[in-house]
CSV table of C-alpha atoms in Angstrom, one decimal:
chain,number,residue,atom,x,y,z
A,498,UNK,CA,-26.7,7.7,-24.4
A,499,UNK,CA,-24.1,5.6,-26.0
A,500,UNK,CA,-20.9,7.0,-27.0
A,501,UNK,CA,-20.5,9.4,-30.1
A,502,UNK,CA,-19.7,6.6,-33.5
A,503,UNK,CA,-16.4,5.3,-34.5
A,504,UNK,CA,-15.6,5.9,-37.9
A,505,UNK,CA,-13.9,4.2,-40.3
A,506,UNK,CA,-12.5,4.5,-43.7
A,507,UNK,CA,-10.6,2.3,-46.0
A,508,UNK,CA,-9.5,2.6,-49.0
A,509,UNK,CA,-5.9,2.4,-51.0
A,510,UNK,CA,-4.2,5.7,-49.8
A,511,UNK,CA,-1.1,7.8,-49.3
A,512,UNK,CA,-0.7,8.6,-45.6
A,513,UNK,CA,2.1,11.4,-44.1
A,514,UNK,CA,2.9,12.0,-40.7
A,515,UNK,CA,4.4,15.1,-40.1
A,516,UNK,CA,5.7,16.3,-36.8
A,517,UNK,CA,9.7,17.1,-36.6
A,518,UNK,CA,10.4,14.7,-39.3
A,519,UNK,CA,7.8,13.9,-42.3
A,520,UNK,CA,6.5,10.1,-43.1
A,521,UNK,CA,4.9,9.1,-45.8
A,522,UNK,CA,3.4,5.7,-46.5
A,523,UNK,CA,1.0,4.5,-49.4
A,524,UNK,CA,-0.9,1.4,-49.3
A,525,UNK,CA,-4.0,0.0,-48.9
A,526,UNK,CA,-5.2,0.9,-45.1
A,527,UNK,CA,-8.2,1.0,-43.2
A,528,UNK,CA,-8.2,4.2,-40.3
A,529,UNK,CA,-9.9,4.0,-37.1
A,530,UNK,CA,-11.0,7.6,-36.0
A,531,UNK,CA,-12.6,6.9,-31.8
A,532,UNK,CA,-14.6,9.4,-30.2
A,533,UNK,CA,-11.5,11.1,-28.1
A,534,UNK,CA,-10.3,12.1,-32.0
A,535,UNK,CA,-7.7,9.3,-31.8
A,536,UNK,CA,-6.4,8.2,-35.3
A,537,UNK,CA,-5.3,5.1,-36.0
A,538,UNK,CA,-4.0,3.4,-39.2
A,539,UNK,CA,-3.5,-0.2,-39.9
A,540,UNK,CA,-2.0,-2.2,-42.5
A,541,UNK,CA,-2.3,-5.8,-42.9
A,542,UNK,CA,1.3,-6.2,-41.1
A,543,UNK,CA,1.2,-6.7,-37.1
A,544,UNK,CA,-0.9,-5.3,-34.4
A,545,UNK,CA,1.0,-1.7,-34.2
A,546,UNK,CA,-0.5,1.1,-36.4
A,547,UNK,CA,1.3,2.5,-39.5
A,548,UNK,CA,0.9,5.7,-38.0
A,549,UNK,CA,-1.4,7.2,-35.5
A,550,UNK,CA,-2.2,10.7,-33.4
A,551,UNK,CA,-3.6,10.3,-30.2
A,552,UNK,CA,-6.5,12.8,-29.0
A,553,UNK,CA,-5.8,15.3,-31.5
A,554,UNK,CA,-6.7,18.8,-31.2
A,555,UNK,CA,-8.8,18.7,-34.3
A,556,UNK,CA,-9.8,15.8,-37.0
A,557,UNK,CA,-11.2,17.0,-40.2
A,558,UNK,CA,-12.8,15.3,-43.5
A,559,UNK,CA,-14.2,15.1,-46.5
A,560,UNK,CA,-16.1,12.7,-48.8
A,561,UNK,CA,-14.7,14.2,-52.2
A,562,UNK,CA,-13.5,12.0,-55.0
A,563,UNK,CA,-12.8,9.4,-52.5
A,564,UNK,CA,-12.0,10.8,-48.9
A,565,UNK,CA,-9.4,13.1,-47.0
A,566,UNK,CA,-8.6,13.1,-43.0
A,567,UNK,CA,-6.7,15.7,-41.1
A,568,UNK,CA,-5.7,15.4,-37.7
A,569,UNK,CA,-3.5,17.6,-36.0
A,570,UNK,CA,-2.4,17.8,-32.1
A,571,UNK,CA,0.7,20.8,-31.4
A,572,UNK,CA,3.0,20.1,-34.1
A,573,UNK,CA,1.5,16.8,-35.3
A,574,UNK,CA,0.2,16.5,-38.2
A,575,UNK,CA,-1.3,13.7,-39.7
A,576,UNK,CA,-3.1,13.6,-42.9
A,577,UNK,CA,-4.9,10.3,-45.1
A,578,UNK,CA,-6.4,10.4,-48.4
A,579,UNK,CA,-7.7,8.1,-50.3
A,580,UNK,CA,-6.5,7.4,-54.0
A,581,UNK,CA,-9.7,4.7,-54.1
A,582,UNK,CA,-12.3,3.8,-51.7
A,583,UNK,CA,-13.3,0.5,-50.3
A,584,UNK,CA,-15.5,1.6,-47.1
A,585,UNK,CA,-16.5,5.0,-45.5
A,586,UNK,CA,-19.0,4.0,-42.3
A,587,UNK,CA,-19.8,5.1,-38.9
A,588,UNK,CA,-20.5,2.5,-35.8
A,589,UNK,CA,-22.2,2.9,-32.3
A,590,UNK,CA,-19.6,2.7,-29.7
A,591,UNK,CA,-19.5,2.6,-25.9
A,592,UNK,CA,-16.4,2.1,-23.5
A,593,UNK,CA,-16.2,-2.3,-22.9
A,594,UNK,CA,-15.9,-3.4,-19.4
A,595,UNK,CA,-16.3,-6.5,-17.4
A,596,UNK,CA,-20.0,-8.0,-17.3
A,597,UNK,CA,-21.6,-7.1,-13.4
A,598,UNK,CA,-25.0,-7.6,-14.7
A,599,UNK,CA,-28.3,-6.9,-16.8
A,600,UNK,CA,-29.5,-3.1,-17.2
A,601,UNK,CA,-33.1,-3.3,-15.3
A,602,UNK,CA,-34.6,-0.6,-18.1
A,603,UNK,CA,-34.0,-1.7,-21.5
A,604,UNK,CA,-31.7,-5.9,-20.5
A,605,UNK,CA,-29.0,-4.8,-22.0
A,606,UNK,CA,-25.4,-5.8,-20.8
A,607,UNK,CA,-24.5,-3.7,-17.5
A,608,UNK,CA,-20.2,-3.6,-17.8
A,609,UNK,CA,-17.4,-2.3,-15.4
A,610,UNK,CA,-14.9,0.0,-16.8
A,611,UNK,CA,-14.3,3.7,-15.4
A,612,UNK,CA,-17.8,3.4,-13.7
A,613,UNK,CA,-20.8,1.2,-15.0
A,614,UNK,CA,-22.8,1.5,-18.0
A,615,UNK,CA,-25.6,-0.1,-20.1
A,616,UNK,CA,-24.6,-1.4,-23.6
A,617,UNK,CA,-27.7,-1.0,-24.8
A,618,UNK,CA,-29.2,2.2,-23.2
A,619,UNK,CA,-26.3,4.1,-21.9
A,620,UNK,CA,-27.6,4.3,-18.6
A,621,UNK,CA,-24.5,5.5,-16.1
A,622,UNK,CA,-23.1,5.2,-12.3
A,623,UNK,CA,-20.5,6.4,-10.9
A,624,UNK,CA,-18.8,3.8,-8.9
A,625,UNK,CA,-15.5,4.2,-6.2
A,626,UNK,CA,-12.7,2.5,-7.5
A,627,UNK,CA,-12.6,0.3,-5.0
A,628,UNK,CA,-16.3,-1.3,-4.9
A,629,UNK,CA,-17.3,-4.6,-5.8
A,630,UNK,CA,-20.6,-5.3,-7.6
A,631,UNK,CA,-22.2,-7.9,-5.4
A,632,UNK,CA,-24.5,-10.3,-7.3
A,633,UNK,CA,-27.8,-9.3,-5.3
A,634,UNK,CA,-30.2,-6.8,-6.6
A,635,UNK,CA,-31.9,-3.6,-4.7
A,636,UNK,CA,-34.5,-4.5,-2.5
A,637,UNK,CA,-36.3,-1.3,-4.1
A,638,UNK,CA,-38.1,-1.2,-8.0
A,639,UNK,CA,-34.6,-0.1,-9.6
A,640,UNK,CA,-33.6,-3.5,-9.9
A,641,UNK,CA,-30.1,-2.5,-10.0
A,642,UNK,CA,-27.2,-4.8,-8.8
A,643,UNK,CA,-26.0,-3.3,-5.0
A,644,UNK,CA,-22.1,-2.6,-4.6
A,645,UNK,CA,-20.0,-3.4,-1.6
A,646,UNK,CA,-17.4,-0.2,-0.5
A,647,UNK,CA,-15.7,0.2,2.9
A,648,UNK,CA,-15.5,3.8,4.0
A,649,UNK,CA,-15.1,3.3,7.9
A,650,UNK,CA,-17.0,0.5,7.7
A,651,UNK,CA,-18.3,-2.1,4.9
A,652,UNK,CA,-21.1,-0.6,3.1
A,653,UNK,CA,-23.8,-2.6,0.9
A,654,UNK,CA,-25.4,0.4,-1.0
A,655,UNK,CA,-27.2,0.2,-4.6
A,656,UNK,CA,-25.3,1.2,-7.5
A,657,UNK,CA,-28.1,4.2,-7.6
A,658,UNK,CA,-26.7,7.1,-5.6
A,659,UNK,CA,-30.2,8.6,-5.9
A,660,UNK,CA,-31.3,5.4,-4.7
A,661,UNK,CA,-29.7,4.3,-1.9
A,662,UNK,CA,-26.5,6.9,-1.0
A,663,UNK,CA,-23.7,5.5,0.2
A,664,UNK,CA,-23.2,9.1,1.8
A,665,UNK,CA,-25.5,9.0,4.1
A,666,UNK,CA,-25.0,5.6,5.1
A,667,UNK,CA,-21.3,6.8,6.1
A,668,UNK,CA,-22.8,9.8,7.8
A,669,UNK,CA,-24.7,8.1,9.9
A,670,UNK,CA,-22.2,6.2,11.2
A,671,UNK,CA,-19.4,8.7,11.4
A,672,UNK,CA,-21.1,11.8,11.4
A,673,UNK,CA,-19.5,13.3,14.6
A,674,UNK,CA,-18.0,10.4,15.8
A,675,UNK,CA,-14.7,11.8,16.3
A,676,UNK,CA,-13.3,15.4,17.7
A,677,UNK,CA,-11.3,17.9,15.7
A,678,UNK,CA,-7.8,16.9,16.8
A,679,UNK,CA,-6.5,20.9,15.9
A,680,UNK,CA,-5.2,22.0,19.4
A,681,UNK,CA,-7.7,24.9,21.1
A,682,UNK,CA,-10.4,23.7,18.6
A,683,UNK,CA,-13.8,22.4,20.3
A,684,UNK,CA,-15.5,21.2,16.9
A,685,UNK,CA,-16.5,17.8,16.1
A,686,UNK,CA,-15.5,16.0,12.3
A,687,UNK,CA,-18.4,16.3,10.2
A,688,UNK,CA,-18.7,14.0,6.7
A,689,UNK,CA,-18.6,15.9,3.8
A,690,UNK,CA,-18.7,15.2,0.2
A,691,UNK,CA,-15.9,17.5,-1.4
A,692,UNK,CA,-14.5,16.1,-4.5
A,693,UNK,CA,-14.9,13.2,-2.1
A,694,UNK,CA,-16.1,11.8,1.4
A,695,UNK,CA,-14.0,14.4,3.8
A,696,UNK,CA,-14.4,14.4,7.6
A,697,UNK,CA,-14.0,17.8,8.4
A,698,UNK,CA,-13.8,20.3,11.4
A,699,UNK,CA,-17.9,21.9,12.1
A,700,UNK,CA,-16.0,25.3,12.6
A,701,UNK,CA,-15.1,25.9,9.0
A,702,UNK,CA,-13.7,28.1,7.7
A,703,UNK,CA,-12.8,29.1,11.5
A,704,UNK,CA,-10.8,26.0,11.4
A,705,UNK,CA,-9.9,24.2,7.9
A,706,UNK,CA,-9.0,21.0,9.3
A,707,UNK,CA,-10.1,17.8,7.3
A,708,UNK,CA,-9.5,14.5,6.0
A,709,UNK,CA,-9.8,12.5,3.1
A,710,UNK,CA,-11.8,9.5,4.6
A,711,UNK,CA,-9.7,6.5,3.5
A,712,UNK,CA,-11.0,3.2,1.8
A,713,UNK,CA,-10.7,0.9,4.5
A,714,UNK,CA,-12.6,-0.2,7.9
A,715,UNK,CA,-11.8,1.4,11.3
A,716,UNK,CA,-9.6,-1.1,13.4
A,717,UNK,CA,-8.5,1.3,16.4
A,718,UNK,CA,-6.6,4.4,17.6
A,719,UNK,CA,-3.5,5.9,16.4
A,720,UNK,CA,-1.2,7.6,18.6
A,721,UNK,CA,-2.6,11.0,17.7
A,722,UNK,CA,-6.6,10.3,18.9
A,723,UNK,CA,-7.6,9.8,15.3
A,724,UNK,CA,-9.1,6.7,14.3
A,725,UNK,CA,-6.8,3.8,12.4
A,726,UNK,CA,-8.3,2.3,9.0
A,727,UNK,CA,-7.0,-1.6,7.9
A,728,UNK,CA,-6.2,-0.6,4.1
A,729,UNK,CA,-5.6,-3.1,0.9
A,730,UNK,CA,-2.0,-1.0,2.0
A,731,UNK,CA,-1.9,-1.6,5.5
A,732,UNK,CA,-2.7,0.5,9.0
A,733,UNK,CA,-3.1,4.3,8.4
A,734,UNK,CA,-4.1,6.8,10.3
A,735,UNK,CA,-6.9,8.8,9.3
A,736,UNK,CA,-4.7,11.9,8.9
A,737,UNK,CA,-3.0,10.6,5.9
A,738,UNK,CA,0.5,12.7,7.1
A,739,UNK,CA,0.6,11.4,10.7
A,740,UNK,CA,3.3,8.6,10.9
A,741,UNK,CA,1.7,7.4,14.6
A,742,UNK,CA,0.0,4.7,13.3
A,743,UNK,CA,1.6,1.8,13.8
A,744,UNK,CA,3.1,3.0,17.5
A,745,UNK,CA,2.7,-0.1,19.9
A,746,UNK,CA,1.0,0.1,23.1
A,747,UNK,CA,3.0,1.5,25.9
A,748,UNK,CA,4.8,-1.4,27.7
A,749,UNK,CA,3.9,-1.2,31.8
A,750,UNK,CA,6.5,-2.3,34.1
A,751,UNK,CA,5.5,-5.0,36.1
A,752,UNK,CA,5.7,-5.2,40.2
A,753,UNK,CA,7.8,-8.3,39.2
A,754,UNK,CA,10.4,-6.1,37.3
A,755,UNK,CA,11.2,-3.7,40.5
């Protein structure tokens, strides 16, 4: 669904802000009140706010011989009311992104911000950080646009986990691939969602040993018997504490050297 309304009010009003010190302004204003319960006032002067709370605690009003606003956050107060009234209104909202598409349900815009969402229906997907929205569409009746994300390797999955999971494509590649590097352990790394992909020991809670599986493609071996991931950092290990990652081969004498 899309986003609870924005509301705004405008009107000639006296606003004070009252924290340590007390503020008080009178003009004619419009207030911006977003879903979070930030408050914003602006004047007609610049792009800054006359005076604003961010995420407060609590936002009250009432539509009473004009209007009144309260918002208060810890010590913060801050509290608008309107000597006349020019506008009292309340608009859909949704977060803006960049453009990665058309929503296959309803055509509405599909946009990139913390995930990806419709504009028009509010349909959601959670989305890595790092993935890219590819311009090809699901080979299956979602429709949706696929997304490209490198967990070991480079994975083309749709945007859909439900649809296509880009879990299981990284279990099945990695599932096992590589031996719990705990000394006296026998267990094999096993791919886990917890909080996020995790290769972990087989033997938990026996042995607790696991590893945040790093956005990147496997390039080698580190020093420990771990694999090595190519980063947008660099080479790591994946045992994000190990500092035997970028060890060089051992140099061989030569029969030429003796």
């Amino acid at each position: 669904m899309i986003d609870d309304a924005i509301r705004v009010l405008a009107g000639d009003c006296t606003v004070i802000a009252e924290d340590a010190d007390r503020e008080e302004y009178r003009g004619r204003v419009t207030t911006i009140v977003k879903p979070d319960n930030t408050v914003l006032v602006h004047d007609s002067d610049g792009y800054q706010p006359v005076a604003w709370l961010t995420r407060a605690d609590s936002v009250s009003s009432e539509r009473r011989d004009g209007f009144t606003l309260v918002a208060k956050k810890d010590t913060q107060t801050l509290r608008i009311a309107a000597h006349e009234q020019e506008g009292f209104a309340h608009y859909p909202s949704s977060a803006a992104g960049t453009p990665v598409g058309e929503c296959p349900d309803c055509d509405g815009a599909l946009v990139r911000s913390s995930g990806v969402h419709c504009v028009g229906c509010g349909n959601r997907y959670g989305v890595p950080a790092d993935a890219t929205i590819r311009d090809e569409r699901c080979d299956c009746d979602c429709g949706l646009p696929k997304m490209r994300v490198e967990r070991g390797l480079a994975f083309t999955v749709c945007l859909d986990r439900g649809c296509e999971s880009l879990d299981a494509a990284v279990k099945a590649e990695f599932d096992r691939e590589w031996a719990c590097p705990e000394p006296g352990c026998d267990g094999d790394l096993r791919i886990l969602r917890r909080g996020g992909l995790i290769a972990g020991c087989e033997h938990y809670p026996d042995c607790d040993t696991g590893f945040a599986v790093p956005a990147g493609v496997v390039d080698g071996e580190c020093g420990c018997g771990l694999p090595t991931f190519e980063t947008a950092s660099g080479v790591r290990c994946l045992d994000a504490t190990c500092d035997r990652a970028l060890e060089g081969p051992l140099e061989v004498e030569s029969d030429a050297d003796d």
